[in-house]
Amino acid sequence: MAIFEDNFTDTDGVLLQNHVPNVGTSWTRLFGTTNANAEINTNRVRSDGDLNAGVIYTANATYSNADYDITVTMVSMAAQDDRPIYLMVLIQ
């Protein structure tokens, strides 16, 4: 049973913090450099920003412990200036 799940189906351009996930309560933007946001784009999420931009969100739900399996599907990644993409998952 999923505690948090998001298929990112919403209107294009909706910021992640204004989007309701399929399972779970919400996304909260914890940190973001200037001009960095994640937004819905054609039933996926994308992040735009300047070079060295970054943004951190928390997936809000009720977690009973820290023992969970996490699955992420990366559909595509545009190569831009050899910038790395980091995806970090932590449950506290």
Coordinates of C-alpha atoms in Angstrom, one line a residue:
M1 CA 0.0 0.0 0.0
A2 CA 1.4 3.3 -1.0
I3 CA 1.8 6.0 1.6
F4 CA 2.9 8.7 -0.9
E5 CA 2.5 8.5 -4.7
D6 CA 2.5 11.1 -7.4
N7 CA 1.9 10.6 -11.1
F8 CA 2.3 14.3 -11.7
T9 CA -1.0 14.6 -13.6
D10 CA -2.1 18.3 -13.5
T11 CA -2.2 21.4 -15.6
D12 CA 1.1 22.2 -17.2
G13 CA 2.9 25.0 -15.3
V14 CA 1.5 24.2 -11.8
L15 CA 4.3 24.5 -9.3
L16 CA 4.9 21.3 -7.3
Q17 CA 4.0 23.0 -4.0
N18 CA 0.6 23.9 -5.4
H19 CA -0.1 20.3 -6.7
V20 CA -2.0 17.6 -4.9
P21 CA -0.3 14.1 -5.2
N22 CA -2.3 10.9 -6.0
V23 CA -1.6 9.5 -2.5
G24 CA -0.4 11.7 0.4
T25 CA -1.3 15.2 1.4
S26 CA 1.0 17.7 -0.4
W27 CA 4.5 18.8 -1.4
T28 CA 6.2 21.5 0.6
R29 CA 9.1 23.6 -0.8
L30 CA 11.8 23.6 1.8
F31 CA 14.6 25.4 -0.1
G32 CA 15.2 26.8 -3.5
T33 CA 17.8 29.0 -5.1
T34 CA 16.6 32.1 -7.0
N35 CA 14.5 31.1 -10.0
A36 CA 14.5 27.4 -9.1
N37 CA 11.1 25.6 -8.9
A38 CA 9.7 22.2 -9.9
E39 CA 6.6 22.3 -12.0
I40 CA 4.2 19.9 -13.7
N41 CA 5.0 19.5 -17.4
T42 CA 3.1 17.0 -19.6
N43 CA 2.3 14.6 -16.8
R44 CA 5.7 14.7 -15.3
V45 CA 7.7 17.1 -13.1
R46 CA 10.5 19.2 -14.3
S47 CA 12.8 21.7 -12.7
D48 CA 14.1 24.9 -14.2
G49 CA 16.7 27.2 -13.0
D50 CA 20.0 28.9 -13.6
L51 CA 23.3 27.0 -13.6
N52 CA 23.9 25.6 -10.1
A53 CA 20.2 26.1 -9.2
G54 CA 18.5 23.7 -6.8
V55 CA 15.3 23.1 -5.0
I56 CA 14.3 20.8 -2.2
Y57 CA 10.8 19.5 -1.5
T58 CA 9.3 17.3 1.2
A59 CA 6.5 14.8 0.3
N60 CA 3.9 15.1 3.1
A61 CA 2.1 12.1 4.3
T62 CA 1.7 10.1 7.5
Y63 CA 4.7 7.8 7.9
S64 CA 4.5 5.3 10.7
N65 CA 8.3 4.4 10.6
A66 CA 11.4 4.7 8.4
D67 CA 11.3 1.3 6.7
Y68 CA 9.9 1.9 3.2
D69 CA 10.7 1.0 -0.4
I70 CA 11.0 3.9 -2.7
T71 CA 10.5 3.7 -6.5
V72 CA 11.3 6.6 -8.9
T73 CA 11.0 6.5 -12.7
M74 CA 13.1 9.0 -14.6
V75 CA 11.6 9.2 -18.0
S76 CA 14.0 11.6 -19.6
M77 CA 16.8 13.9 -18.8
A78 CA 18.0 16.7 -21.0
A79 CA 21.8 17.1 -21.1
Q80 CA 22.6 20.8 -20.3
D81 CA 26.1 21.9 -19.8
D82 CA 27.0 18.6 -18.2
R83 CA 25.1 19.6 -15.1
P84 CA 24.4 16.6 -12.8
I85 CA 21.0 15.7 -11.6
Y86 CA 20.7 14.7 -7.9
L87 CA 17.7 12.9 -6.5
M88 CA 17.8 12.3 -2.7
V89 CA 15.3 10.5 -0.6
L90 CA 15.3 10.6 3.2
I91 CA 12.6 9.6 5.7
Q92 CA 13.2 10.8 9.2

